[in-house]
XYZ file of C-alpha atoms in Angstrom:
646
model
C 87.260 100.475 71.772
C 87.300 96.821 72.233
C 83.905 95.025 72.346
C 83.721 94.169 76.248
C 84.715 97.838 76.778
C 81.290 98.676 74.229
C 79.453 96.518 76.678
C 80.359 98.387 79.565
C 83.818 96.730 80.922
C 87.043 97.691 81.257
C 90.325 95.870 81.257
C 90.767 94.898 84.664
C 94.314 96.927 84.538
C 92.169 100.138 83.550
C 91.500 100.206 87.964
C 93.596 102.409 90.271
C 92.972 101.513 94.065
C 91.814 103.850 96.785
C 91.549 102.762 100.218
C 91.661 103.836 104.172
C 92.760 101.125 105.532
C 88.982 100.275 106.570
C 87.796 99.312 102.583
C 88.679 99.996 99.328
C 87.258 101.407 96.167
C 88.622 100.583 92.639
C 88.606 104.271 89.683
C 88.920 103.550 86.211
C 90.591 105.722 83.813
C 87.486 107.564 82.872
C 86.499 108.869 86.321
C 84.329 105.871 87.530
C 84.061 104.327 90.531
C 82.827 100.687 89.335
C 83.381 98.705 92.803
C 82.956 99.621 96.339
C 81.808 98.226 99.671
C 81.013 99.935 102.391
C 81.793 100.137 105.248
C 84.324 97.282 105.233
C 85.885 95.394 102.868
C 83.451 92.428 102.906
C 80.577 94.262 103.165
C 77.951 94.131 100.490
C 79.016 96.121 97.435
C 77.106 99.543 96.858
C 78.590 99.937 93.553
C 78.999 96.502 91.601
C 79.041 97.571 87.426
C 82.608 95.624 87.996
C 80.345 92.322 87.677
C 77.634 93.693 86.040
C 77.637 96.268 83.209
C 74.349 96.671 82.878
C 72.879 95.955 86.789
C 75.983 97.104 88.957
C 75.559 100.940 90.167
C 78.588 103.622 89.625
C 80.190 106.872 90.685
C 81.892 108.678 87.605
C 83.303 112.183 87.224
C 84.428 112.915 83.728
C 84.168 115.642 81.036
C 80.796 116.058 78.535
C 83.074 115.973 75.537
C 85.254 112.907 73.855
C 88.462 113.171 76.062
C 91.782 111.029 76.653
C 93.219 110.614 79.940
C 96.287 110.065 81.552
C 96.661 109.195 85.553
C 98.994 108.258 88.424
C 99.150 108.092 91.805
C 100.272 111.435 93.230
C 104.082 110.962 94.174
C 104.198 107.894 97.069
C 100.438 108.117 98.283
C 97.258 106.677 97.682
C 96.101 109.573 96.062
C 95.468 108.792 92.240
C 95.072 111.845 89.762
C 93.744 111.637 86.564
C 93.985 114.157 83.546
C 91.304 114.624 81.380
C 91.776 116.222 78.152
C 89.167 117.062 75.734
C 89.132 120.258 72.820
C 87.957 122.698 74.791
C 89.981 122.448 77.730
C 91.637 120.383 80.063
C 90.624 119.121 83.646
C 92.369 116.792 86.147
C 90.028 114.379 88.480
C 91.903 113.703 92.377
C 90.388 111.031 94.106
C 91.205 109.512 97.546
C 89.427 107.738 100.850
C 90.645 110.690 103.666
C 92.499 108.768 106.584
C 90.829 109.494 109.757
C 92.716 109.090 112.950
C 93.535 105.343 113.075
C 93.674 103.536 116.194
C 91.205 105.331 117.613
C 89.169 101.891 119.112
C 85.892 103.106 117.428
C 83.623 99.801 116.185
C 80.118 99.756 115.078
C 77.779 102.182 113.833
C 80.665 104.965 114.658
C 83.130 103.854 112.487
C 80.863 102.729 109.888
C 79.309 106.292 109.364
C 81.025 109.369 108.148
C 83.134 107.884 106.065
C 84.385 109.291 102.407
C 85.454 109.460 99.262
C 86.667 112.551 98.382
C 87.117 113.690 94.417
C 88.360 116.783 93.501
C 87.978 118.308 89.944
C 90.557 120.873 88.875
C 90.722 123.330 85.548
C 94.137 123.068 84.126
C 93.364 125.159 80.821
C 90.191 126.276 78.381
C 86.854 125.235 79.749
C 85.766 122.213 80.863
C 82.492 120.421 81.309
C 82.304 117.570 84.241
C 79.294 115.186 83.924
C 78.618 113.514 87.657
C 76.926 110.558 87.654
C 75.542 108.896 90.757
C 74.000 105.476 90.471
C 74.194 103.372 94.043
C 72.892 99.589 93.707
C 73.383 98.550 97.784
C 73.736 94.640 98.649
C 75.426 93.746 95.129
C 72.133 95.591 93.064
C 69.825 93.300 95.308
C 68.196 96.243 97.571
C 66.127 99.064 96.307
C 66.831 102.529 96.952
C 65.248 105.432 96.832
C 67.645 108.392 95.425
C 66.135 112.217 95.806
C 68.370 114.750 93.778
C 68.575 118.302 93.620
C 71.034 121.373 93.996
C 73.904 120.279 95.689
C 73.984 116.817 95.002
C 71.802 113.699 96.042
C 70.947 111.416 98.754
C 70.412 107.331 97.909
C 68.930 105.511 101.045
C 68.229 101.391 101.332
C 67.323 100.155 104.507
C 69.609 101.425 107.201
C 72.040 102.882 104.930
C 72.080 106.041 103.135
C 74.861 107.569 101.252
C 74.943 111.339 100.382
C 76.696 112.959 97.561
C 77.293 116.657 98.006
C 78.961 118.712 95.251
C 79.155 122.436 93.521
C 75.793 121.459 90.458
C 72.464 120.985 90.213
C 71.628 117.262 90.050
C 68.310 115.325 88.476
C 67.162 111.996 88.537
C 67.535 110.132 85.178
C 66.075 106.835 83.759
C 67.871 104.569 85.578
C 67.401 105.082 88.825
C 70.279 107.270 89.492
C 71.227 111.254 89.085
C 73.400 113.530 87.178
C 74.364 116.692 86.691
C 76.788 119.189 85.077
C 79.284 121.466 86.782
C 82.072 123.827 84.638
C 85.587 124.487 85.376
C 87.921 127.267 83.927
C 91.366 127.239 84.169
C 92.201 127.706 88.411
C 89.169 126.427 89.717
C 88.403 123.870 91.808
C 85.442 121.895 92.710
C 84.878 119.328 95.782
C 82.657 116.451 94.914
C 81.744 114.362 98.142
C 80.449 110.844 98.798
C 79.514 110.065 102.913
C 78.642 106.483 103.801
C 75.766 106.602 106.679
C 74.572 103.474 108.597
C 71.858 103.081 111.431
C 70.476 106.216 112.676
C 72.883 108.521 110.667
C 71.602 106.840 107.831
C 67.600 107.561 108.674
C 68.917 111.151 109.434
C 70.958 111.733 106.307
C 70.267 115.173 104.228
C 71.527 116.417 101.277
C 74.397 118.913 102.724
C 76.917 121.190 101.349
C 79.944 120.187 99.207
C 82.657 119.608 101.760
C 84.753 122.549 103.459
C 87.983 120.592 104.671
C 88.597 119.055 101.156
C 92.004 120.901 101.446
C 92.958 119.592 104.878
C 91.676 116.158 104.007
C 93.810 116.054 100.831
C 96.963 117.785 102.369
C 96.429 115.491 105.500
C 96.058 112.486 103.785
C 98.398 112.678 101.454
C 101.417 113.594 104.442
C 100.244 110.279 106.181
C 101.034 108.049 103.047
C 103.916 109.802 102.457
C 105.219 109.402 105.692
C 104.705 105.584 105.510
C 106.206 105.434 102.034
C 109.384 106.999 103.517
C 109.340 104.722 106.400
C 110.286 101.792 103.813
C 114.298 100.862 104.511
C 114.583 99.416 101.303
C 117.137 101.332 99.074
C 117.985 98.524 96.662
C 116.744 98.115 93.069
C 113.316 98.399 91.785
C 112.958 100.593 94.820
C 109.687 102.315 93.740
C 108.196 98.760 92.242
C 108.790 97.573 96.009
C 107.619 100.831 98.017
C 104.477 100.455 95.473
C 103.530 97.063 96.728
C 104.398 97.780 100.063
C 101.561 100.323 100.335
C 98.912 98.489 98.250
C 99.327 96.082 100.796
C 99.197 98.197 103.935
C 95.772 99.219 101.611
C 94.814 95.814 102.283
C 94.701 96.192 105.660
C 91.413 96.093 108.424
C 92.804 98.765 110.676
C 90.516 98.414 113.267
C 91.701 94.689 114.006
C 95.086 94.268 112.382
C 93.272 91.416 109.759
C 94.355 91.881 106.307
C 92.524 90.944 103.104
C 93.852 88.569 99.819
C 92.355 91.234 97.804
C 89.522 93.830 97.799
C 87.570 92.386 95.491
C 85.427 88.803 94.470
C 84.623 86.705 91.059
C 86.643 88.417 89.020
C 87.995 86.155 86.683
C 90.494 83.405 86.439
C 89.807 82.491 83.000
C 87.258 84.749 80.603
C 83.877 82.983 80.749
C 85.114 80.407 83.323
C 83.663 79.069 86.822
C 87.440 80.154 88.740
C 85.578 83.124 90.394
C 86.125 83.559 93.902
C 85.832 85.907 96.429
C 88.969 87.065 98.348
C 87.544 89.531 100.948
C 89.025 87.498 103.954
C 91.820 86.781 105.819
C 93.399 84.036 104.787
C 96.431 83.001 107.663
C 98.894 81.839 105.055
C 98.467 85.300 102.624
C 98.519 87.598 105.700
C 101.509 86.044 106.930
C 103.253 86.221 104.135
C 102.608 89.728 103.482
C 103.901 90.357 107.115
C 106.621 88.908 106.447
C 107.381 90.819 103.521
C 106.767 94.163 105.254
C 108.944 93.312 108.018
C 111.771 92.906 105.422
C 110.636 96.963 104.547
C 110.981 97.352 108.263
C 107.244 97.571 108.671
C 107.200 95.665 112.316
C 103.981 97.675 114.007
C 102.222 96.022 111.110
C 103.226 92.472 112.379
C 101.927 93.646 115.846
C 98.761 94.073 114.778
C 98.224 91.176 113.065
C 99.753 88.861 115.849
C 97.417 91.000 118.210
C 94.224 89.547 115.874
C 95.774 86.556 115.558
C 95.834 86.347 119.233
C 92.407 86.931 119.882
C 91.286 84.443 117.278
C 93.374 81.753 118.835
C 91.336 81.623 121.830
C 88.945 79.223 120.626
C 92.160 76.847 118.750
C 91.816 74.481 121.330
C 88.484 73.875 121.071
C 88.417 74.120 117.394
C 91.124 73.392 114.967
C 92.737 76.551 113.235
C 91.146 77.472 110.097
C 92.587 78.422 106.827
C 91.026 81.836 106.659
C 88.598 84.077 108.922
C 86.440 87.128 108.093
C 88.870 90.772 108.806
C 86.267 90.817 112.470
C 87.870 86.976 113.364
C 84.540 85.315 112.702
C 84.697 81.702 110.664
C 81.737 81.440 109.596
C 82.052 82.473 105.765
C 79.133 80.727 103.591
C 79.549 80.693 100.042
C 76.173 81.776 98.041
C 76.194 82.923 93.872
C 74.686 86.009 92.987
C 72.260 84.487 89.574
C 71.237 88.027 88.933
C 74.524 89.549 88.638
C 76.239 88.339 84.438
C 79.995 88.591 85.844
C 82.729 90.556 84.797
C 82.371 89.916 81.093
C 79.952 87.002 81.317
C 82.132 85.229 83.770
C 79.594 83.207 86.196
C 78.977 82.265 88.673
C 79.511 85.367 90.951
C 80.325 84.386 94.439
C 79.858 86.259 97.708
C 81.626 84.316 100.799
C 84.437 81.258 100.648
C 83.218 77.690 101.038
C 87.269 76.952 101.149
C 86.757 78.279 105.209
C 86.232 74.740 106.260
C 89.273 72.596 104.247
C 92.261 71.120 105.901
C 95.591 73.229 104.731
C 98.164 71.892 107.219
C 100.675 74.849 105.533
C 99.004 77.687 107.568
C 100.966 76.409 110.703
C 104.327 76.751 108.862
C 103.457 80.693 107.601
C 102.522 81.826 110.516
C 105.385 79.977 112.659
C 107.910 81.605 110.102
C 106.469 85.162 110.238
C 106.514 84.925 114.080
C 110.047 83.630 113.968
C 111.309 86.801 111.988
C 109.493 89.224 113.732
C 110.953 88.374 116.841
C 114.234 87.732 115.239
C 114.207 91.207 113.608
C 112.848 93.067 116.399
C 114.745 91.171 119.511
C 111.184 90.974 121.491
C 110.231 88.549 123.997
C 107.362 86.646 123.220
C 103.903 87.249 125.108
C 102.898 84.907 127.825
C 99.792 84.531 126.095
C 101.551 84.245 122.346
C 104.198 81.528 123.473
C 101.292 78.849 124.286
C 99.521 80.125 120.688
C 102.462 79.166 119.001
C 103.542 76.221 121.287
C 100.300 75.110 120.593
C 100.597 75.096 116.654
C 103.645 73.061 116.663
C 102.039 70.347 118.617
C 99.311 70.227 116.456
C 101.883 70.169 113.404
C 103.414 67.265 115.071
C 100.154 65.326 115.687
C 98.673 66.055 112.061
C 101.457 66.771 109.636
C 101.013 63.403 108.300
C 97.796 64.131 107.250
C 96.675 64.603 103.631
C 94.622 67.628 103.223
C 93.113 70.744 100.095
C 97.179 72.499 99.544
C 98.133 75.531 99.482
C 95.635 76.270 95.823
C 92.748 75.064 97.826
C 91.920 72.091 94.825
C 88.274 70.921 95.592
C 89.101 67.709 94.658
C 89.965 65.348 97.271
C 92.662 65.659 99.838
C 96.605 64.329 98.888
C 99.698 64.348 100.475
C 100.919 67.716 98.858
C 104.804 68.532 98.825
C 104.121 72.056 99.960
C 101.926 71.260 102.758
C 104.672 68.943 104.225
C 107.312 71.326 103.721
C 105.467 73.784 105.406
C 104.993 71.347 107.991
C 108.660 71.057 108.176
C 109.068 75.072 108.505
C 106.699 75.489 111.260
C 108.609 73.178 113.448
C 111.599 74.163 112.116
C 110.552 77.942 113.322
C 108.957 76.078 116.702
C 112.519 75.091 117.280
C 114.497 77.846 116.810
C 112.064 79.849 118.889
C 111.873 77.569 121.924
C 113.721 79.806 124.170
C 111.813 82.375 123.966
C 108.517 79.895 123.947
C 110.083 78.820 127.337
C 109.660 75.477 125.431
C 113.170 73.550 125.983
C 111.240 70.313 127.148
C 108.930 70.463 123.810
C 111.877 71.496 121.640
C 113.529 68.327 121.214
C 110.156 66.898 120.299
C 109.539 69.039 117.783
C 112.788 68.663 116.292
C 112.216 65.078 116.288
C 109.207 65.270 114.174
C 110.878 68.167 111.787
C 113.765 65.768 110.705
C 111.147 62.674 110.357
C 109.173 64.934 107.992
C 112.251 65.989 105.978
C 113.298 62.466 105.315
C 109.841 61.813 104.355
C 110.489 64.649 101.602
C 113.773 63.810 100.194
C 112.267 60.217 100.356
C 108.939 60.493 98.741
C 108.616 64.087 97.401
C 111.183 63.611 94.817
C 110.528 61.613 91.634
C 114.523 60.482 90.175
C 112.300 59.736 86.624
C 110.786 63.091 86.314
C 113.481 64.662 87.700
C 111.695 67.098 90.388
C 110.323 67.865 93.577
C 106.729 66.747 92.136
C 102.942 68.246 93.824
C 102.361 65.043 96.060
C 103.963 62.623 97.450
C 104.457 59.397 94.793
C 102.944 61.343 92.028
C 104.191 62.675 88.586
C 102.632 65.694 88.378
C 104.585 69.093 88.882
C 103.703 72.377 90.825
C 105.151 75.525 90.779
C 104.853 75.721 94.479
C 108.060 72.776 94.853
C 110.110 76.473 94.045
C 109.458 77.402 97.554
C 112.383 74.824 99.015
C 115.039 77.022 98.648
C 112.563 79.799 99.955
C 112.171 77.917 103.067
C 115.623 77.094 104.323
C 114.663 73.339 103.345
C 117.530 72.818 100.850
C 119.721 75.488 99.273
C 118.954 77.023 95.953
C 122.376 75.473 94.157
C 121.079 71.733 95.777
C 121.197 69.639 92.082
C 117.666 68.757 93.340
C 116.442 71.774 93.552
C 118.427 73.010 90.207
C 116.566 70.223 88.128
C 113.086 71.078 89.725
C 113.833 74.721 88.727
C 114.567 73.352 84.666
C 111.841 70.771 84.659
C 109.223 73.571 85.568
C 110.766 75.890 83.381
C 110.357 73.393 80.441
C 106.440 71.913 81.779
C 104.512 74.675 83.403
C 105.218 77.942 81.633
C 104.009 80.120 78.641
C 105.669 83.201 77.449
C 108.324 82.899 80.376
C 105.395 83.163 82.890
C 104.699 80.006 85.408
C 101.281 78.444 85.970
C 100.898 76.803 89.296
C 100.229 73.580 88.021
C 98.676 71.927 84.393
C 97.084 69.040 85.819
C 93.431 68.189 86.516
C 91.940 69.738 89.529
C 88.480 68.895 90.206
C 87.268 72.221 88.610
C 85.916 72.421 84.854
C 88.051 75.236 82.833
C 91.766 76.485 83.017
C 93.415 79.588 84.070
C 96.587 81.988 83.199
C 99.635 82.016 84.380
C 100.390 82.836 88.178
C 102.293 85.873 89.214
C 103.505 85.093 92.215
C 105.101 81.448 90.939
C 106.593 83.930 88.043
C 108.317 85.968 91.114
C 109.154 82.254 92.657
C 111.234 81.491 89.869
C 112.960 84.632 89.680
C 114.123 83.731 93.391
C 115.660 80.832 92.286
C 117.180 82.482 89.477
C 118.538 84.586 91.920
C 119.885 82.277 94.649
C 121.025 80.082 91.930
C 123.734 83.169 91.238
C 121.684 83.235 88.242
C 121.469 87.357 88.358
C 120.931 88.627 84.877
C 118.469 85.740 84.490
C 116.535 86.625 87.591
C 116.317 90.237 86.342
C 114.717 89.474 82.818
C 112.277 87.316 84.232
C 111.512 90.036 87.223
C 111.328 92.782 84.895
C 109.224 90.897 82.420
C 106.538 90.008 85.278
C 106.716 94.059 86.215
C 105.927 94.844 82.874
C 102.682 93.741 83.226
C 101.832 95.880 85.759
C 98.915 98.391 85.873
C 100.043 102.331 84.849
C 99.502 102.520 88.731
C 101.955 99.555 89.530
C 99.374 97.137 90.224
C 98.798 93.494 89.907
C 96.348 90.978 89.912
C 96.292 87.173 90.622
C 97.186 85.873 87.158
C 98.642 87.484 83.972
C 97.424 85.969 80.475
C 100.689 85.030 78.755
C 99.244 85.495 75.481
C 97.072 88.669 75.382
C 98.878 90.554 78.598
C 95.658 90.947 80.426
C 95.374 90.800 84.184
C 93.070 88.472 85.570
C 91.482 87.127 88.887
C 91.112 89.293 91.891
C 92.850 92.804 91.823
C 94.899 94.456 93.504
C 96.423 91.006 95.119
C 98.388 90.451 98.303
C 100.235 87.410 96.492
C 101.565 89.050 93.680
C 102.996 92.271 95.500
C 104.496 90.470 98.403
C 106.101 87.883 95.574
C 107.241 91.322 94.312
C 108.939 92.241 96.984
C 110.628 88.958 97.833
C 111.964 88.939 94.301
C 113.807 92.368 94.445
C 115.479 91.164 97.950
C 116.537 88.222 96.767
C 118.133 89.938 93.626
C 119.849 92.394 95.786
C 121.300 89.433 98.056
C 122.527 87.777 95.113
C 123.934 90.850 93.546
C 126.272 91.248 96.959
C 126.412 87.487 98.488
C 126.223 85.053 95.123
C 124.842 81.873 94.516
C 123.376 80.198 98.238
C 125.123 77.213 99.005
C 123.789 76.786 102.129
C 120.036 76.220 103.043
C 119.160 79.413 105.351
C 115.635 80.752 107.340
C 113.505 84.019 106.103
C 115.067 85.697 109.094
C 119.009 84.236 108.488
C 118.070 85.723 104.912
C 116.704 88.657 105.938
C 120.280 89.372 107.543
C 122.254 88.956 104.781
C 119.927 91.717 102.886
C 120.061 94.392 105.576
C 124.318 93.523 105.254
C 124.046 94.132 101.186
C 123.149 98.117 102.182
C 119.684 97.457 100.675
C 118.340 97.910 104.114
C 118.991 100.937 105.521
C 119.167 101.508 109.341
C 116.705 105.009 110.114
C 114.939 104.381 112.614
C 111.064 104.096 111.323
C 108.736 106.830 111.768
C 105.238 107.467 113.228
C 103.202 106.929 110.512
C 103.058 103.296 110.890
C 101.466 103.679 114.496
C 98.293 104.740 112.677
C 97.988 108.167 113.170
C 96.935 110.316 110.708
C-alpha cells in the first residue's frame, strides 16, 4: 500500500464510472463510492473523499476481512461488478445508476428526486461479511446533516435534500458523523443495498424504507438498455471493444434532459501532483461536445447529434445579442463563477480545489470551426435538410468568423496569459468557413457563400504565410513565434493540408523530437502564465497516431495507439493526462478528450489499413466516407436504444 493510498487516496485509475445519463458517480476497487453529485452533474458533491481524505463523505460496500478484488464492467454496459475475495468466502459487489425512461420532459424537483444507485451484494462461495458504510458530506462537506440510523438502513438530510439508504442490516451511527452496519452472505444469496436522492418536499418527507423490491428489473432493465446501445455501434474494425468502450463513457457524459454533454464528471483533480492545474470540467464546453458528436456520428450515433444541435439551438437565441461563449452550464446558462473550496486539502494535497470555470468568459475563436464541422457531417451523413431556425444559427457563426477571425484570443488550452494569434484558432477559423461553404445550399446561403469563401482562402494564406516557421521547421503555436504545440497535428485532421504535405511531415518529426516523453505528447513545453507543469496529453498522443496513420505510417500508428491504450483503467478508462514516467492518470476522469481521440485514432488506422497514405487534403465527413467504404462501418440500420428509452 502506497503512502497516498495510507492517507486515504486511491490511484485515480482505481475509479470505475457509473452514470444515467443525468450524473455520474465514480466506485473504487474496494466498494467505495468516493465522488458523487446529485442530482446533476454540476451539482454540489454529496460525497467528496475524492478531494478530501479526511473531510469528503463516502458510500462503501466491502467485506469485514482483508480481501483482494477483481472488477469489470458487466459485458457492454455500465454495470461494473466487483469480486471480493477474502478466507472465508467470496462475495461479488454490482453497482449501477438504473436508467429511468429517458425523454420523458420531466425538469425540476421531479427529476431531481427518486433517483438511485443501486448495489447489489452476491455470495459466490464460504461466508462472507459486508461492512456498509454511509457517510454523506452535501455541498462539497460544507452543509451539516443530520443522519438517523437504524434497521434497514439510514436517512442523511441537509437543507432541502435528504438521501435514504435502505438495505437488508441493522445500521448505527459511528464517530464520524456517518453509519454502518454488517450484513452476511452465504453462497446464493443476494442482498439489495439502496441509495435514493430526495430534493424539496420529497426530501422533508423522506423515511427510512425497505431495501428495494425491483432490484431485479432495474438491473435486468438497465443492463438491456446499454446493451442495446453498445450494439447499435457500426464500427467493426480494430480495437473494436477499446472504441465501443469510449463510445459509451461518452454517451455517460451526457445531460439527457437537454442534449448538453460534460468534459468530464468530475473537478480539481490533478494536472500535476501538488500543483495549481486543478479545474473543474462539469460544463459544456462547445468545442469538446462537438467533437465528441462528431466522433459518435462516425459510430453511427446521429440521435445523439440531434440532441445536442437541439440545445445548441436554444442557447443560440441570445448569440446575437451576446457573442457565443466557449462553454455553458449542461441547463444553457453562462454564468459559471469560479470560487476555491480552502477547506477541502485536494486530491493528494493538490490545491486549490475549484468549483465553477472562470475560462466561461475568454475569447476562443476555434468553437465556430467545431461546431461548423460537426454540423457539416451530420447533415452529410444523415442527408437532412437543415432547420429554418438552424440555417441562420450557423449562417450566423460564419459571419461572425469572418468579422473576428483575425482576432487574437485564450486557444484552444485556454492559457491565462494574454491573448495571441494561435495557429489552431485560425485553422479552425479556416474549417468553420470551410464547413459554412460547403453547406450553403442547404443554409439557402448562395449570396453569403462566396463571401465566406473569400475570407476562408485569405485565412489560409495567412497560415501557410505566417504559421509556418522554415528555421524551426513546423507549423509553430502562434503566428511569428518559435514555440511548438501539439495541437499544429490537427492540419491534416482538418482537411487543411494532407497528412503526406512535407510541411506537415516535418511538423509531425519536430514534435516528435521537442514535446514528448516516453513516446507520449505534451501539448506544449513553453511558459503559460500558470506556475507548475503537467504530464503528457492523451488526446495529442492519439493526434499523432493519426498522422502516423495518414502518413501510411501503419505499424507506427499502431505502437503508438496501443501504447496510449495501455494506460487505460482495468475498466477502459482514461483521464486527461498520462504521467510518462510513473503511468499514472491524471487530471479530470473519465474525459471526453481522450475517448473521442480514441476513437478517431482507430478510424483513421482502419482507413489507412484499406486506402494508404492521404495525398489529398479531405473534410471529417469526405473522411468519414472512405471509413464506412473500408467495411469498418457496417450498414444495420441503428436501433431504439439511442432514442432514450429505457
Amino acid at each position: 500500500m502506497g503512502s497516498d493510498e495510507g492517507r486515504g487516496y486511491r490511484p485515480i485509475r482505481d475509479y470505475a464510472l457509473i452514470g444515467d445519463a443525468h450524473t455520474a458517480a465514480l466506485v473504487a476497487t474496494d466498494g467505495s463510492i468516493d465522488w458523487c453529485c446529485w442530482p446533476h452533474f454540476d451539482s454540489p458533491a454529496v460525497f467528496c473523499r475524492l478531494l478530501d481524505a479526511a473531510k469528503g463523505g463516502f458510500f462503501q460496500v466491502r467485506p469485514v476481512q482483508d480481501f483482494r478484488a477483481e472488477r469489470s464492467y458487466l459485458g457492454p454496459t455500465a454495470v461494473v461488478a466487483t469480486t471480493f475475495e477474502t478466507e472465508g468466502g467470496r462475495a461479488r459487489l454490482t453497482d449501477f445508476m438504473p436508467v429511468e425512461r429517458l425523454g420523458d420532459g420531466r425538469r425540476g424537483e421531479d427529476i431531481a428526486s427518486g433517483r438511485r444507485i443501486l448495489r447489489l451484494v452476491e455470495g459466490l462461495g464460504g461466508d462472507a461479511e459486508i461492512e456498509i458504510s454511509f457517510r454523506p458530506t452535501f455541498d462539497y462537506a460544507r452543509a451539516p446533516a443530520a443522519v438517523t440510523a437504524g434497521e434497514g438502513g439510514a436517512v442523511a438530510r441537509s437543507g432541502a435534500e435528504a438521501l435514504v439508504l435502505s438495505c437488508p442490516a441493522a445500521l448505527r451511527l459511528d464517530d464520524s458523523g456517518g453509519a454502518r452496519g454488517r450484513l452476511r452472505v452465504a453462497q446464493g444469496e443476494r442482498a439489495w443495498v439502496s441509495l435514493t436522492y430526495h430534493a424539496g418536499a420529497a426530501a422533508a418527507a423522506a423515511t427510512l424504507g425497505p431495501a428495494p423490491a425491483d432490484g431485479e428489473e432495474q438491473l435486468e432493465r438497465t443492463s438491456k438498455y446499454w446493451e442495446r446501445w453498445w450494439n447499435d455501434c457500426r464500427y467493426e474494425g480494430p480495437y473494436g471493444d477499446l472504441v465501443r468502450r469510449s463510445a459509451l463513457t461518452l454517451k455517460l457524459l451526457t445531460f439527457e434532459p437537454t442534449g448538453a454533454l460534460v468534459a468530464a464528471p468530475t473537478t480539481s483533480l490533478p494536472e500535476e501532483l501538488g500543483g495549481v492545474r486543478n479545474w473543474d470540467y462539469r460544463f459544456t464546453w462547445l468545442r469538446d461536445s462537438a467533437l465528441t458528436i462528431y466522433a459518435l456520428q462516425l459510430l453511427g450515433y446521429h440521435e445523439e447529434a440531434a440532441d445536442f444541435f437541439g440545445w445548441l439551438d436554444k442557447l443560440c437565441i441570445t448569440c446575437r445579442d451576446h457573442r457565443l461563449q466557449i462553454m455553458y452550464t449542461i441547463e444553457g446558462g453562462s454564468r459559471l463563477p469560479e470560487q476555491t473550496l480552502d477547506h477541502l486539502e485536494g486530491y493528494r494535497g493538490s490545491r486549490p480545489v475549484r468549483v465553477g470555470n472562470a475560462a466561461f468568459g475568454q475569447k476562443q475563436l476555434d468553437v465556430y470551426g467545431e461546431v461548423l464541422d460537426a454540423a457539416h457531417l451530420y447533415h452529410e451523413r444523415t442527408d437532412s435538410p437543415v432547420r429554418a431556425a438552424w440555417r441562420d444559427e450557423l449562417s450566423f457563426m460564419a459571419d461572425e468568423t469572418v468579422r473576428r477571425w483575425r482576432e487574437p484570443d485564450h486557444g484552444i488550452w485556454e492559457v491565462r496569459g494574454g491573448k495571441r494569434h494561435f495557429l489552431h484558432s485560425k485553422l479552425m477559423c479556416w474549417v468553420a468557413l470551410d464547413r459554412a461553404a460547403r453547406l450553403a445550399g442547404r443554409l439557402e446561403a448562395d449570396r453569403e457563400a462566396a463571401r465566406w469563401a473569400s475570407a476562408r482562402d485569405e485565412i489560409r494564406r495567412a497560415i501557410l504565410g505566417q504559421g509556418y516557421d522554415a528555421e524551426v521547421g513546423a507549423f509553430t503555436q502562434a503566428f511569428g513565434e518559435k514555440a511548438l504545440d501539439a495541437s499544429a497535428l490537427i492540419i491534416p485532421l482538418s482537411g487543411f493540408l494532407p497528412a503526406t504535405d512535407p510541411r506537415v511531415r516535418s511538423t509531425v518529426e519536430r514534435i516528435r523530437e521537442r514535446l514528448t516523453s516516453g513516446g507520449l505528447v505534451h501539448r506544449y513545453l513553453n511558459e503559460d502564465g500558470l506556475p507548475g507543469g503537467e504530464a503528457t496529453f492523451a488526446m495529442c498522443s492519439f493526434w499523432l497516431a493519426d498522422n502516423l496513420a495518414l502518413q501510411g505510417r501503419r505499424d507506427e500508428a499502431r505502437e503508438l495507439f496501443e501504447r496510449v491504450a495501455g494506460y487505460a483503467s482495468d475498466t477502459g478508462l482514461f483521464a486527461e493526462e498520462i504521467d510518462p514516467g510513473s503511468g499514472e492518470l491524471l487530471g479530470n476522469y473519465p474525459q471526453a478528450f481522450t475517448h473521442l481521440a480514441l476513437i478517431r485514432s482507430a478510424l483513421h488506422i482502419a482507413k489507412s489499413e484499406t486506402h494508404g497514405a492521404e495525398d489529398h487534403a479531405e473534410t471529417s465527413a469526405q473522411r468519414a466516407g472512405e471509413v464506412e467504404t473500408t467495411g469498418s462501418i457496417s450498414e444495420r440500420p441503428r436501433g431504439r436504444a439511442g432514442s432514450r428509452e429505457a
